[in-house]
Amino acid sequence: MDKQKIKAFFAAYEQRFNDSLAGQPIDVEGQMAAFADYIVGTNPVSTMGGKNDDTYRDFILKNQDFYRNIGTKYMKVMDMEITELDDLHAAAKVYWDSGYEKDGKEINIRFYVIYLLSFAKNTIRIFAFITGDEEKVLRDHGLMPEEKS
């Protein structure tokens, strides 16, 4: 396991995301290539999974529009804890700093995501991720409307 390669992998992931937030077309192929053929994600609300296919491509595009629409200005990797699981897998706990603008006010949110990585065929791919309740945090900061009962 090469920790420097993992850090470079997430630096490129961060750069693609921020380029898109800055108005450049998102590098969909690059984002898709960061993920395995099948991806699992979980948070306190749900667990989902799906193939890295055209449906996931559409998700990436909608996701970028969502972040732009709520006023996201940047996502920055602040720190990372990497744990080797075996010769072909690792867990990376990535600490993010995110900036938003809402009604002329700057909002800063820090959070972490745990990514499970595979090194099959000498290529880093995310095959699963674990997050907190992102929607709740965004609502609590006034970036999303409150849930309707």
XYZ file of N, CA and C in Angstrom:
447
model
N 0.846 -1.182 0.000
C 0.000 0.000 0.000
C 0.890 1.243 0.000
N 0.649 2.127 -0.925
C 1.432 3.349 -1.065
C 0.559 4.533 -0.627
N 0.808 5.050 0.574
C -0.004 6.151 1.105
C 0.097 7.402 0.241
N 1.243 7.629 -0.378
C 1.384 8.804 -1.239
C 0.478 8.704 -2.467
N 0.332 7.493 -3.012
C -0.572 7.303 -4.159
C -2.022 7.539 -3.740
N -2.370 7.112 -2.534
C -3.737 7.335 -2.039
C -3.981 8.828 -1.851
N -3.014 9.528 -1.297
C -3.157 10.979 -1.127
C -3.272 11.679 -2.482
N -2.493 11.245 -3.453
C -2.574 11.828 -4.799
C -3.928 11.515 -5.441
N -4.446 10.314 -5.208
C -5.765 9.917 -5.718
C -6.830 10.888 -5.200
N -6.814 11.175 -3.893
C -7.819 12.079 -3.320
C -7.564 13.531 -3.712
N -6.334 13.907 -3.948
C -6.046 15.261 -4.431
C -6.655 15.461 -5.818
N -6.555 14.451 -6.682
C -7.156 14.531 -8.016
C -8.682 14.540 -7.916
N -9.234 13.744 -7.011
C -10.685 13.702 -6.770
C -11.174 15.088 -6.334
N -10.461 15.682 -5.384
C -10.779 17.033 -4.903
C -10.704 18.044 -6.046
N -9.660 17.968 -6.857
C -9.465 18.933 -7.947
C -10.601 18.850 -8.964
N -11.012 17.640 -9.343
C -12.116 17.496 -10.300
C -13.388 18.135 -9.735
N -13.652 17.896 -8.462
C -14.850 18.442 -7.821
C -14.799 19.974 -7.808
N -13.668 20.533 -7.407
C -13.540 21.986 -7.328
C -13.532 22.656 -8.697
N -12.948 22.011 -9.686
C -13.002 22.551 -11.048
C -14.450 22.702 -11.484
N -15.261 21.704 -11.178
C -16.671 21.749 -11.537
C -17.395 22.866 -10.784
N -17.105 23.019 -9.497
C -17.740 24.084 -8.714
C -17.372 25.456 -9.263
N -16.182 25.557 -9.857
C -15.714 26.822 -10.423
C -16.304 27.095 -11.800
N -17.171 26.186 -12.282
C -17.856 26.423 -13.543
C -17.347 25.624 -14.723
N -16.277 24.870 -14.549
C -15.799 24.023 -15.631
C -16.701 22.797 -15.738
N -16.815 22.219 -16.909
C -17.596 20.973 -17.010
C -16.944 19.893 -16.145
N -17.765 19.154 -15.452
C -17.225 18.105 -14.586
C -16.563 17.019 -15.428
N -15.455 16.530 -14.953
C -14.763 15.413 -15.587
C -15.472 14.123 -15.155
N -16.570 13.826 -15.824
C -17.388 12.672 -15.458
C -16.587 11.388 -15.592
N -15.819 11.274 -16.648
C -15.034 10.053 -16.840
C -14.032 9.871 -15.701
N -13.388 10.962 -15.293
C -12.444 10.894 -14.194
C -13.119 10.513 -12.887
N -14.299 11.082 -12.635
C -15.024 10.739 -11.409
C -15.468 9.282 -11.437
N -15.972 8.825 -12.569
C -16.402 7.429 -12.668
C -15.222 6.480 -12.490
N -14.071 6.851 -13.029
C -12.887 5.996 -12.937
C -12.374 5.880 -11.508
N -12.776 6.797 -10.633
C -12.353 6.737 -9.231
C -13.112 5.667 -8.452
N -14.174 5.140 -9.051
C -15.025 4.179 -8.354
C -14.972 2.801 -9.009
N -15.217 1.796 -8.187
C -15.241 0.405 -8.653
C -16.471 0.165 -9.528
N -16.555 -1.023 -10.107
C -17.685 -1.383 -10.973
C -19.014 -1.386 -10.223
N -18.963 -1.633 -8.914
C -20.159 -1.592 -8.061
C -19.787 -0.814 -6.810
N -20.673 0.092 -6.381
C -20.376 1.001 -5.278
C -21.464 0.867 -4.219
N -21.047 0.876 -2.956
C -21.986 0.866 -1.837
C -21.743 2.122 -1.007
N -22.813 2.782 -0.639
C -22.718 3.951 0.228
C -23.691 3.812 1.379
N -23.294 4.275 2.554
C -24.184 4.207 3.701
C -24.041 5.468 4.543
N -25.148 5.831 5.193
C -25.183 6.944 6.134
C -26.223 6.601 7.195
N -26.462 7.457 8.172
C -27.421 7.106 9.219
C -28.860 6.918 8.732
N -29.151 7.358 7.512
C -30.513 7.299 6.990
C -30.748 6.086 6.092
N -29.732 5.706 5.313
C -29.946 4.616 4.356
C -28.624 3.997 3.916
N -28.769 2.864 3.240
C -27.649 2.203 2.572
C -28.098 1.953 1.140
N -27.227 2.270 0.194
C -27.581 2.066 -1.209
C -26.390 1.484 -1.944
N -26.662 0.941 -3.079
C -25.593 0.388 -3.897
C -26.020 0.407 -5.343
N -25.044 0.387 -6.224
C -25.376 0.372 -7.635
C -24.141 0.212 -8.496
N -24.410 -0.091 -9.752
C -23.339 -0.249 -10.735
C -22.799 1.107 -11.152
N -21.543 1.123 -11.494
C -20.879 2.301 -12.031
C -21.140 2.305 -13.533
N -22.340 2.787 -13.901
C -22.786 2.751 -15.292
C -23.419 4.090 -15.662
N -24.252 4.104 -16.699
C -24.876 5.356 -17.136
C -25.757 5.978 -16.058
N -26.378 5.152 -15.223
C -27.180 5.676 -14.118
C -26.276 6.419 -13.145
N -25.101 5.889 -12.872
C -24.156 6.561 -11.982
C -23.617 7.834 -12.635
N -23.405 7.793 -13.927
C -22.980 8.991 -14.666
C -24.004 10.113 -14.463
N -25.295 9.789 -14.607
C -26.356 10.779 -14.395
C -26.345 11.291 -12.958
N -26.106 10.392 -12.006
C -26.034 10.776 -10.601
C -24.924 11.793 -10.371
N -23.761 11.569 -10.959
C -22.628 12.488 -10.804
C -23.016 13.871 -11.318
N -23.642 13.929 -12.480
C -24.044 15.222 -13.052
C -25.081 15.920 -12.170
N -26.072 15.189 -11.694
C -27.095 15.773 -10.816
C -26.479 16.213 -9.493
N -25.544 15.430 -8.982
C -24.882 15.751 -7.729
C -24.120 17.075 -7.846
N -23.404 17.270 -8.943
C -22.663 18.515 -9.132
C -23.625 19.698 -9.216
N -24.741 19.539 -9.942
C -25.740 20.609 -10.015
C -26.281 20.928 -8.625
N -26.533 19.892 -7.827
C -27.031 20.081 -6.469
C -26.057 20.932 -5.656
N -24.782 20.563 -5.666
C -23.805 21.301 -4.872
C -23.661 22.745 -5.346
N -23.691 22.971 -6.642
C -23.631 24.347 -7.146
C -24.861 25.129 -6.685
N -26.040 24.501 -6.784
C -27.297 25.177 -6.452
C -27.419 25.549 -4.978
N -26.770 24.810 -4.092
C -26.858 25.168 -2.671
C -25.738 26.131 -2.261
N -24.941 26.565 -3.231
C -23.928 27.580 -2.942
C -22.568 27.053 -2.541
N -22.265 25.798 -2.889
C -20.963 25.231 -2.544
C -19.873 25.946 -3.340
N -18.856 26.399 -2.646
C -17.749 27.110 -3.283
C -16.495 26.249 -3.392
N -16.287 25.350 -2.409
C -15.100 24.504 -2.461
C -15.261 23.307 -1.532
N -14.483 22.279 -1.801
C -14.295 21.121 -0.931
C -12.780 20.897 -0.870
N -12.253 20.847 0.344
C -10.805 20.705 0.494
C -10.494 19.583 1.474
N -9.580 18.717 1.065
C -9.099 17.667 1.970
C -8.185 18.333 2.991
N -8.558 18.199 4.271
C -7.763 18.791 5.345
C -6.758 17.791 5.919
N -7.176 16.534 6.000
C -6.328 15.513 6.600
C -6.858 14.155 6.163
N -6.083 13.138 6.427
C -6.461 11.792 6.014
C -5.790 10.765 6.918
N -6.573 9.792 7.361
C -6.035 8.656 8.104
C -6.215 7.430 7.215
N -5.134 6.733 6.942
C -5.188 5.576 6.052
C -4.848 4.323 6.844
N -5.728 3.335 6.736
C -5.528 2.065 7.429
C -5.458 0.946 6.406
N -4.348 0.235 6.386
C -4.214 -0.912 5.493
C -5.070 -2.050 6.043
N -5.919 -2.631 5.198
C -6.763 -3.747 5.606
C -6.141 -5.078 5.212
N -5.569 -5.134 4.020
C -4.801 -6.283 3.537
C -4.000 -5.794 2.342
N -3.408 -6.695 1.589
C -2.557 -6.274 0.467
C -3.304 -5.524 -0.632
N -4.621 -5.712 -0.734
C -5.385 -5.112 -1.824
C -6.479 -4.148 -1.387
N -6.542 -3.835 -0.083
C -7.621 -2.967 0.405
C -7.134 -2.058 1.525
N -7.754 -0.874 1.597
C -7.463 0.060 2.678
C -8.722 0.863 2.975
N -8.742 1.463 4.153
C -9.782 2.415 4.525
C -9.103 3.777 4.650
N -9.716 4.784 4.052
C -9.196 6.146 4.159
C -10.277 7.011 4.799
N -9.977 7.530 5.980
C -10.876 8.471 6.646
C -10.401 9.856 6.225
N -11.206 10.496 5.359
C -10.820 11.769 4.762
C -11.604 12.891 5.441
N -10.863 13.844 5.996
C -11.460 15.002 6.664
C -11.560 16.137 5.654
N -12.778 16.583 5.409
C -13.064 17.611 4.413
C -13.409 18.937 5.080
N -13.025 20.020 4.439
C -13.458 21.368 4.788
C -14.247 21.856 3.585
N -15.487 22.287 3.811
C -16.320 22.731 2.697
C -16.801 24.150 2.944
N -16.853 24.919 1.874
C -17.295 26.307 1.970
C -18.509 26.547 1.097
N -19.431 27.353 1.627
C -20.694 27.659 0.951
C -20.948 29.155 1.054
N -21.791 29.647 0.148
C -22.249 31.024 0.237
C -23.768 31.016 0.123
N -24.413 31.643 1.098
C -25.884 31.713 1.116
C -26.269 33.121 1.541
N -27.007 33.818 0.697
C -27.473 35.179 0.995
C -26.320 36.093 1.406
N -25.196 35.989 0.718
C -24.041 36.820 0.986
C -23.239 36.416 2.210
N -23.645 35.348 2.866
C -22.962 34.878 4.076
C -22.114 33.656 3.742
N -20.893 33.623 4.256
C -20.024 32.463 4.063
C -20.272 31.452 5.173
N -20.404 30.198 4.799
C -20.643 29.110 5.746
C -19.555 28.073 5.544
N -18.982 27.612 6.644
C -17.932 26.611 6.591
C -18.400 25.373 7.350
N -18.273 24.212 6.728
C -18.665 22.949 7.364
C -17.501 21.976 7.220
N -17.149 21.359 8.332
C -16.116 20.312 8.311
C -16.777 18.976 8.616
N -16.334 17.954 7.913
C -16.905 16.614 8.062
C -15.879 15.595 7.595
N -16.188 14.329 7.804
C -15.307 13.292 7.270
C -16.140 12.227 6.569
N -15.485 11.536 5.676
C -16.060 10.398 4.966
C -15.041 9.266 5.060
N -15.529 8.066 5.333
C -14.660 6.889 5.309
C -14.847 6.208 3.959
N -13.778 6.093 3.216
C -13.797 5.449 1.899
C -13.106 4.098 2.016
N -13.704 3.070 1.454
C -13.069 1.764 1.358
C -12.501 1.636 -0.048
N -11.219 1.337 -0.103
C -10.488 1.337 -1.372
C -10.020 -0.054 -1.748
N -10.002 -0.296 -3.050
C -9.455 -1.519 -3.611
C -8.269 -1.146 -4.495
N -7.246 -2.005 -4.501
C -6.074 -1.786 -5.345
C -5.953 -2.860 -6.412
N -7.059 -3.471 -6.803
C -7.039 -4.519 -7.829
C -6.437 -3.965 -9.113
N -5.678 -4.765 -9.777
C -5.023 -4.401 -11.042
C -4.163 -3.149 -10.887
N -3.622 -2.947 -9.665
C -2.729 -1.832 -9.383
C -3.371 -0.468 -9.626
N -4.699 -0.397 -9.456
C -5.438 0.840 -9.645
C -6.298 1.095 -8.409
N -6.259 2.305 -7.890
C -7.071 2.649 -6.721
C -8.494 2.927 -7.177
N -9.444 2.288 -6.492
C -10.864 2.506 -6.761
C -11.609 2.529 -5.433
N -12.584 3.431 -5.327
C -13.480 3.461 -4.169
C -14.580 2.441 -4.429
N -14.787 1.508 -3.492
C -15.886 0.558 -3.668
C -16.984 0.756 -2.634
N -16.707 1.548 -1.595
C -17.736 1.846 -0.594
C -17.352 3.120 0.144
N -18.372 3.772 0.697
C -18.110 4.951 1.518
C -19.153 5.041 2.614
N -18.741 5.647 3.727
C -19.585 5.811 4.905
C -19.586 7.297 5.252
N -20.782 7.876 5.330
C -20.891 9.304 5.628
C -21.817 9.534 6.814
N -21.809 10.760 7.283
C -22.787 11.190 8.273
C -24.074 11.570 7.550
N -24.986 12.194 8.261
C -26.261 12.635 7.685
C -26.057 14.002 7.039
N -25.586 13.997 5.809
C -25.241 15.221 5.103
C -26.444 16.145 4.948
N -27.595 15.598 4.589
C -28.772 16.446 4.397
C -29.136 17.188 5.678
N -29.055 16.518 6.828
C -29.366 17.162 8.103
C -28.387 18.308 8.367
N -27.111 18.072 8.154
C -26.109 19.109 8.380
C -26.368 20.303 7.464
N -26.673 20.038 6.200
C -26.951 21.130 5.260
C -28.210 21.888 5.667
N -29.254 21.176 6.119
C -30.477 21.840 6.610
C -30.162 22.677 7.848
N -29.400 22.122 8.772
C -29.049 22.840 10.006
C -28.305 24.144 9.724
N -27.589 24.200 8.603
C -26.856 25.412 8.221
C -27.656 26.291 7.248
N -28.913 25.944 7.008
C -29.769 26.761 6.145
C -29.488 26.631 4.661
N -28.777 25.584 4.275
C -28.430 25.396 2.865
C -29.464 24.576 2.092
N -30.337 23.915 2.824
C -31.422 23.125 2.227
C -32.680 23.436 3.019
N -33.842 23.364 2.368
C -35.085 23.595 3.114
C -35.319 22.492 4.141
N -36.021 22.844 5.197
C -36.392 21.863 6.222
C -37.262 20.771 5.608
N -37.171 19.585 6.182
C -38.003 18.463 5.721
C -39.466 18.766 6.043
N -40.327 18.368 5.130
C -41.765 18.519 5.364
C -42.287 17.251 6.015
N -43.146 17.398 6.982
C -43.700 16.234 7.689
C -44.762 15.558 6.880
